[in-house]
Short mmCIF file of C-alpha atoms in Angstrom, two decimals:
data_model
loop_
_atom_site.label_atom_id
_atom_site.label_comp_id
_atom_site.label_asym_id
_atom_site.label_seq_id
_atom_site.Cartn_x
_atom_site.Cartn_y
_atom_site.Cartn_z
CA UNK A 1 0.00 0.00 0.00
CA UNK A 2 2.75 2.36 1.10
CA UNK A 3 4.75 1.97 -1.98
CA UNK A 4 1.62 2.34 -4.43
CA UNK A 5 1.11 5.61 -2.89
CA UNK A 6 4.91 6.87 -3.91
CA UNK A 7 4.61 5.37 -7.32
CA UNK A 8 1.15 7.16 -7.61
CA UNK A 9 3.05 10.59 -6.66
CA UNK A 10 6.10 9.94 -8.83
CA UNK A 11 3.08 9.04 -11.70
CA UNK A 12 1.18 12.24 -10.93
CA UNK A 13 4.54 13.97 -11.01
CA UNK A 14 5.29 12.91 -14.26
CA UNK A 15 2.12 14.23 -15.91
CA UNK A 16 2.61 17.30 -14.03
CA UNK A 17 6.07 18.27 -15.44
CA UNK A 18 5.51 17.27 -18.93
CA UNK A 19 2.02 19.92 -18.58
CA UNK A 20 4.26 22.01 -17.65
CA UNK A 21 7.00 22.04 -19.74
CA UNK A 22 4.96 21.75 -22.75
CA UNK A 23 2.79 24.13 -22.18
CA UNK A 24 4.57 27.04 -23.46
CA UNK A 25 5.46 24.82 -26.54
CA UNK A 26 1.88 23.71 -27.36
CA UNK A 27 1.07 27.35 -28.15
CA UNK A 28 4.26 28.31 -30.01
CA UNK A 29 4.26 25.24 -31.83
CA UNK A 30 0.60 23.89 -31.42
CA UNK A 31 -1.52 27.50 -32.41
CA UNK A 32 1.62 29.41 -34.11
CA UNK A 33 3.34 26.19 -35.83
CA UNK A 34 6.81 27.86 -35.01
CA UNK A 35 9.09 25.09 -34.40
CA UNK A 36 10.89 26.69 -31.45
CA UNK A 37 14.23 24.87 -30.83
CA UNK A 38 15.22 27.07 -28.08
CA UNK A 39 12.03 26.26 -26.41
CA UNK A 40 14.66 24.56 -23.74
CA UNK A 41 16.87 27.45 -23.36
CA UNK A 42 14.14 29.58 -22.50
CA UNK A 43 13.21 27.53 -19.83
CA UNK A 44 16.15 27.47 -18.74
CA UNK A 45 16.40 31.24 -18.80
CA UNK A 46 13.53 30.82 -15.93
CA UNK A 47 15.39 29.19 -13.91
CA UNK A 48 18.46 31.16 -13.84
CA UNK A 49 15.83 34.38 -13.11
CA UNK A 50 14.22 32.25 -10.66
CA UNK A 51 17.64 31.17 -8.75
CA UNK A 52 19.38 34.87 -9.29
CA UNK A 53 16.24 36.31 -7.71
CA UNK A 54 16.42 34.50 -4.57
CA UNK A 55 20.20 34.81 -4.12
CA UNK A 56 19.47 38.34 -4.44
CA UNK A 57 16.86 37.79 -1.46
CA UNK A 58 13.94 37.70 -3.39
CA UNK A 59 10.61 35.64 -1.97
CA UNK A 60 11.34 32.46 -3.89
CA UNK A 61 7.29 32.33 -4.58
CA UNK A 62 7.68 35.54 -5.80
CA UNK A 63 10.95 34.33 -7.91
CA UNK A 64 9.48 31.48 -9.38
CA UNK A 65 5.89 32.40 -9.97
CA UNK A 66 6.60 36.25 -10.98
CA UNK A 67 9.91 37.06 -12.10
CA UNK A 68 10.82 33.97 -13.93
CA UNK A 69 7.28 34.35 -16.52
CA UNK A 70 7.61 38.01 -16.82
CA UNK A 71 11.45 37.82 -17.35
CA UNK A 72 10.92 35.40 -19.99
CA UNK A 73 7.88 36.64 -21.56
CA UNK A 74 9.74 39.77 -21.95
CA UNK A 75 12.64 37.76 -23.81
CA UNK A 76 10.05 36.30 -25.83
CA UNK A 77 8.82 39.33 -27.03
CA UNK A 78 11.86 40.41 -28.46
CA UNK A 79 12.88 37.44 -29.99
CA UNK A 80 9.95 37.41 -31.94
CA UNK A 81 10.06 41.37 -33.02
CA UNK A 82 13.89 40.64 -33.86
CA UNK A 83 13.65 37.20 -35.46
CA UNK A 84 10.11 35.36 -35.50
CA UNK A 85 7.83 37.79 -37.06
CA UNK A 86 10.25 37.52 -40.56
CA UNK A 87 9.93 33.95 -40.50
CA UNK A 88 6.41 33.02 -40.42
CA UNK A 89 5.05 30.46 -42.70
CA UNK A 90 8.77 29.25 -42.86
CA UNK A 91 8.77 26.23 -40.70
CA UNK A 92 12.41 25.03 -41.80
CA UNK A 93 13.96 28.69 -41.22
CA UNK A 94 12.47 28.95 -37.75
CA UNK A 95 13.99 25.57 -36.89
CA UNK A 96 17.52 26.78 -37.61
CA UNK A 97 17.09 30.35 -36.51
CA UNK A 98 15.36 28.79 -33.22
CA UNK A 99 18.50 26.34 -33.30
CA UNK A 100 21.21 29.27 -33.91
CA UNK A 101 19.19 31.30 -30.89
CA UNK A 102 19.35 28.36 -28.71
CA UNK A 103 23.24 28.35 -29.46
CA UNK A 104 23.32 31.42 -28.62
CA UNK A 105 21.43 32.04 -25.21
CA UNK A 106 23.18 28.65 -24.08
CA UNK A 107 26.98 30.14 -24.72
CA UNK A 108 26.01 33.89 -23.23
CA UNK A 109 24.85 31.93 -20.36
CA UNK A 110 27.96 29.80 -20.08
CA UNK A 111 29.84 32.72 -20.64
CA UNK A 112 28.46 34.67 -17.60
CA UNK A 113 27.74 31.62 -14.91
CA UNK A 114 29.76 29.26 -16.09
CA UNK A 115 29.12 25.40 -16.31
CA UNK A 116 28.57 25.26 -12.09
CA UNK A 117 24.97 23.80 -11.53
CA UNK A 118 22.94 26.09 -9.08
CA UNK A 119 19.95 25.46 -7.78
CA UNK A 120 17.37 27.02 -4.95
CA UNK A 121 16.17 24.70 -1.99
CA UNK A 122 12.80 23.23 -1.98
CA UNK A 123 10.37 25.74 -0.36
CA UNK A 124 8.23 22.78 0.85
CA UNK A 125 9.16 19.99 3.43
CA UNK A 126 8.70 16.60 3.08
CA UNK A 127 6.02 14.02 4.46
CA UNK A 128 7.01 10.11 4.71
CA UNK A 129 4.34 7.31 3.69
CA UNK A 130 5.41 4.17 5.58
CA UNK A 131 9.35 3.52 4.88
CA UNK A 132 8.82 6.00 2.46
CA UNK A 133 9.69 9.65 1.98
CA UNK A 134 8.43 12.33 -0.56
CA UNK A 135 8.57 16.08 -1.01
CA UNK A 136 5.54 17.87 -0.47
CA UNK A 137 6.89 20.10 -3.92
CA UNK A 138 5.19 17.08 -5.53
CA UNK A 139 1.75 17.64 -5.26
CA UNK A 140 2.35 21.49 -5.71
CA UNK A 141 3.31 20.79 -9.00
CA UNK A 142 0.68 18.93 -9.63
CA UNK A 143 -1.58 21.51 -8.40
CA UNK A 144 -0.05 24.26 -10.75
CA UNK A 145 -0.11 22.54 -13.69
CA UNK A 146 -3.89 21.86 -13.20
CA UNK A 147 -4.35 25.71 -12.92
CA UNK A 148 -2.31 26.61 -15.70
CA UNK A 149 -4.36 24.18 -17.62
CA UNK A 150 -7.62 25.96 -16.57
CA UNK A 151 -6.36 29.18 -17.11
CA UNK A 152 -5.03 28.38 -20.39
CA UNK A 153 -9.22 27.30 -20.77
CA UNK A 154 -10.23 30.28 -19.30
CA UNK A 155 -8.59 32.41 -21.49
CA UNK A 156 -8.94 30.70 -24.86
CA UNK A 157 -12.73 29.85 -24.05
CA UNK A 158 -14.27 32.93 -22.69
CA UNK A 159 -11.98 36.12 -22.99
CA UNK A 160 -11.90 38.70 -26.08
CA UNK A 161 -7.69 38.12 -25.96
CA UNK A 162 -8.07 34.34 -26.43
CA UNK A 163 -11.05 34.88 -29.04
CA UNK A 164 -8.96 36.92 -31.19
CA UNK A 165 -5.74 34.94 -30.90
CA UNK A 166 -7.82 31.84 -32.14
CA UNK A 167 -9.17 33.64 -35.23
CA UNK A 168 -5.77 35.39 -36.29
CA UNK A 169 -3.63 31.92 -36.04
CA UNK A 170 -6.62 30.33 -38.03
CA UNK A 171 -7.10 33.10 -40.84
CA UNK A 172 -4.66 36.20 -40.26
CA UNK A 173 -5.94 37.77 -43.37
CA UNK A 174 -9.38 37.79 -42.45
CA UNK A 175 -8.50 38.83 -38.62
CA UNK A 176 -7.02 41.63 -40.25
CA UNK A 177 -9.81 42.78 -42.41
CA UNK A 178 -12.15 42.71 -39.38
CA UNK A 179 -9.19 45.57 -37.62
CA UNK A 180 -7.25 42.98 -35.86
CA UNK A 181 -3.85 43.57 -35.97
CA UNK A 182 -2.23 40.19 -36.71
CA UNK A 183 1.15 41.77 -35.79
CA UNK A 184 0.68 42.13 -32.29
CA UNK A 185 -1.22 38.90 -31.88
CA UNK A 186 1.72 37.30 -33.08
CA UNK A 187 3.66 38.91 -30.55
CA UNK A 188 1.64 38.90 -27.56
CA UNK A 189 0.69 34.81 -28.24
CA UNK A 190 4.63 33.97 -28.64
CA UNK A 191 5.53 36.30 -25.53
CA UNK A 192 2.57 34.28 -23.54
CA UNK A 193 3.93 31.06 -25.00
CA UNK A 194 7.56 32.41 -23.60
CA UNK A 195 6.28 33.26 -20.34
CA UNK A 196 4.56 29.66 -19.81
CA UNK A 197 8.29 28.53 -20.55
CA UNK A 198 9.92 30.34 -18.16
CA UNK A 199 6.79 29.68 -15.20
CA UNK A 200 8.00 26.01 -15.65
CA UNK A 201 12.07 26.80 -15.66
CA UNK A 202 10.66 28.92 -12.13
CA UNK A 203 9.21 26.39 -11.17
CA UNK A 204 11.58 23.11 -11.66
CA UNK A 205 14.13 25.11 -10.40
CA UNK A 206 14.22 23.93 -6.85
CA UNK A 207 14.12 20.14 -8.09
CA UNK A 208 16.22 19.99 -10.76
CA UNK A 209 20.31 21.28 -11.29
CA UNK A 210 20.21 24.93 -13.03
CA UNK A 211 23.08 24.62 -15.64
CA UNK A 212 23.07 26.53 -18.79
CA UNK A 213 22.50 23.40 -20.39
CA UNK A 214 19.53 21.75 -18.92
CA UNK A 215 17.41 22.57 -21.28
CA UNK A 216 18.46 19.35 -23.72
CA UNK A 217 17.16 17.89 -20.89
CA UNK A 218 13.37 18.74 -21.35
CA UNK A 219 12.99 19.73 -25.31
CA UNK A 220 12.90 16.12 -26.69
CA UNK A 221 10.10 15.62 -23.93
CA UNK A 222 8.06 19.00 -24.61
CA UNK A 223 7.84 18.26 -29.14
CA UNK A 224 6.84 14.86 -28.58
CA UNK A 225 4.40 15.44 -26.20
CA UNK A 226 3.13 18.34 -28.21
CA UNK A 227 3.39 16.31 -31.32
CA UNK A 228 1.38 13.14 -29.76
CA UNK A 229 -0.96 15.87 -28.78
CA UNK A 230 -2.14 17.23 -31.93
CA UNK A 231 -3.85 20.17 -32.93
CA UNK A 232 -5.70 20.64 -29.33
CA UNK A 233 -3.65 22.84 -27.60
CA UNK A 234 -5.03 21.97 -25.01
CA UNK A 235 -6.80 18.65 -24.42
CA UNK A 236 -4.01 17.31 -26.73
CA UNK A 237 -1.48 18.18 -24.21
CA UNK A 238 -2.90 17.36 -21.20
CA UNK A 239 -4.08 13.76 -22.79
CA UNK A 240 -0.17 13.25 -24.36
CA UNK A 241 1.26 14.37 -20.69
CA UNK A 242 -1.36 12.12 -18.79
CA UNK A 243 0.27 8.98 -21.57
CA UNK A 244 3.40 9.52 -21.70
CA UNK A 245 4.00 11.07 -17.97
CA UNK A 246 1.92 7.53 -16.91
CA UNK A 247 4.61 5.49 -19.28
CA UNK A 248 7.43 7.56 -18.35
CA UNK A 249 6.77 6.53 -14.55
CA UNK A 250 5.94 3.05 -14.23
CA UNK A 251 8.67 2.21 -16.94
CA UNK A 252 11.31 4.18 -14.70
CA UNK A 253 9.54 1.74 -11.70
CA UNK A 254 9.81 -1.12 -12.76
CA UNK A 255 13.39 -0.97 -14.47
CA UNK A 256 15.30 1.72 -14.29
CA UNK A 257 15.11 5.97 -15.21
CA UNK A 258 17.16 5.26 -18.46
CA UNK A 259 15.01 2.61 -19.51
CA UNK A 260 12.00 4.26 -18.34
CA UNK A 261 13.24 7.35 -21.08
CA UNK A 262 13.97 4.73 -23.88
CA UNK A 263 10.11 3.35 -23.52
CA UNK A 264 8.46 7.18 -23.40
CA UNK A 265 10.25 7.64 -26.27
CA UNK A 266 9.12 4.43 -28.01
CA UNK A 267 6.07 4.36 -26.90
CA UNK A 268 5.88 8.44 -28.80
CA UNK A 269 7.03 6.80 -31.62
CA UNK A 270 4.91 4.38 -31.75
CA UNK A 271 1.81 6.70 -30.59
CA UNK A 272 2.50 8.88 -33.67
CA UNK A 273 2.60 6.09 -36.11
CA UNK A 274 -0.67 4.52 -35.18
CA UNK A 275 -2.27 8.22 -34.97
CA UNK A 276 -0.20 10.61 -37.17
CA UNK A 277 -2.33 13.41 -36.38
CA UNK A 278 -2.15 13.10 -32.93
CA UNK A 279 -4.47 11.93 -29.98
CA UNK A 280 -6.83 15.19 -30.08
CA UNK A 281 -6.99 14.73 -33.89
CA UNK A 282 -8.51 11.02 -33.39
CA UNK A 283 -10.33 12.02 -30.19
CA UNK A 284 -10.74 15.46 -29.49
CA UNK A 285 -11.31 17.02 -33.06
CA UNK A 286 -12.88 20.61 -32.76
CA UNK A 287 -11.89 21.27 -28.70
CA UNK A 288 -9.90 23.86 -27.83
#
């Protein structure tokens, strides 16, 4: 009993990592179809906010679940007035201008911390089931990436903002006619996208090493589970993060972490084989 309540935590954290770090993803790549290779680096730049923050005596809530989305939101507003918005429509040129960014924010970074992993101590204590001990950080997780989902909902469903963004990402030209200006949708959806990014980076910052290269760590996991997805933005991701995270888990369980990576990633594979558009486009067509 004990030990089928961990495994049901490290399942639940799982999911709740890959909703998280795939969030920001699904709309850049999802609703904008940029394929954003430094989609790891900007988590990554969250993290760094996140950890410099609290070194500098920040609140570490107010680090992780301020600073670290508005830093990188900011960041991704520029990038896409400086790079993105010529590149639209241009899914190959994105990849390597995303790719040469990524290079690029990962080197400055190395440049100015060096290769030293930081990190930020858990702001939660622990609880222990049986012989068992877990972090109470778990279930926060969990409980953040459940309201980002529903505010991600909110917002698409029932605001003006997420109304608008829908139409321009479906039919710009139109959006435009009607005096939307597709410009600054583009910008303000990619910066939101961004900001998503660097929440998560904020937020796996006290459980995972800060190094200016973590971000390999967590791309591979974000495309396929934005890819296994589908269209949905959002019922796409949280159905590929409730598979895969579930996989991911019990895999790691009952063998070991690296094994437990090897069958996510076959088990993508073989998800996007069997349903090349994706699970929303076989079971969610028409949701958000």
């Amino acid at each position: 009993m004990d030990i089928a309540i961990i495994v049901g935590l490290d399942v639940v954290s799982g999911i709740a990592s890959l909703v998280l770090i795939s969030a920001g993803l699904a709309v850049i790549f999802g609703m904008m179809k940029i394929i954003n290779l430094a989609h790891g680096e900007f988590l990554m730049l969250g993290a760094y906010a996140t950890v410099l923050a609290v070194n500098a005596g920040v609140n570490i809530w107010f680090a992780m679940l301020v600073i670290a989305p508005v830093f990188v939101g900011l960041v991704g507003v520029i990038v896409e007035r400086c790079l993105i918005q010529f590149l639209y429509g241009r899914l190959v040129d994105t990849m390597l201008a995303t790719w040469g960014l990524s290079l690029v924010i990962v080197g400055g970074t190395t440049m100015i911390f060096g290769n030293t992993i930081v990190g930020v101590s858990s702001p939660l204590g622990g609880f222990q089931v049986g012989a068992y001990q877990s972090s109470l950080y778990t279930p926060f997780l969990a409980l953040m990436a459940l309201f980002l989902m529903t505010a991600v909902f909110a917002v698409m469903r029932y605001t003006r903002a997420g109304l608008i963004a829908r139409a321009v990402m479906q039919n710009p030209d139109m959006a435009a006619t009607l005096g939307v200006n597709p410009a600054r949708v583009y910008m303000a959806t990619f910066g939101a996208g961004a900001a998503m990014t660097g929440l998560a980076g904020g937020l796996l910052a006290p459980v995972a090493g800060v190094v200016p290269t973590m971000g390999a760590a967590y791309i591979a996991k974000a495309f396929i589970t934005v890819v296994g997805g589908g269209t949905s933005v959002l019922w796409g991701l949280i159905s590929a993060s409730g598979l895969f995270g579930f996989i991911n888990q019990i895999a790691a369980f009952l063998t070991t972490p690296v094994f437990g990576e090897v069958i996510l990633f076959i088990a993508a594979v073989i998800l996007i084989r069997l349903l090349p558009t994706g699970i929303s486009g076989r079971f969610f067509k028409g949701r958000l």
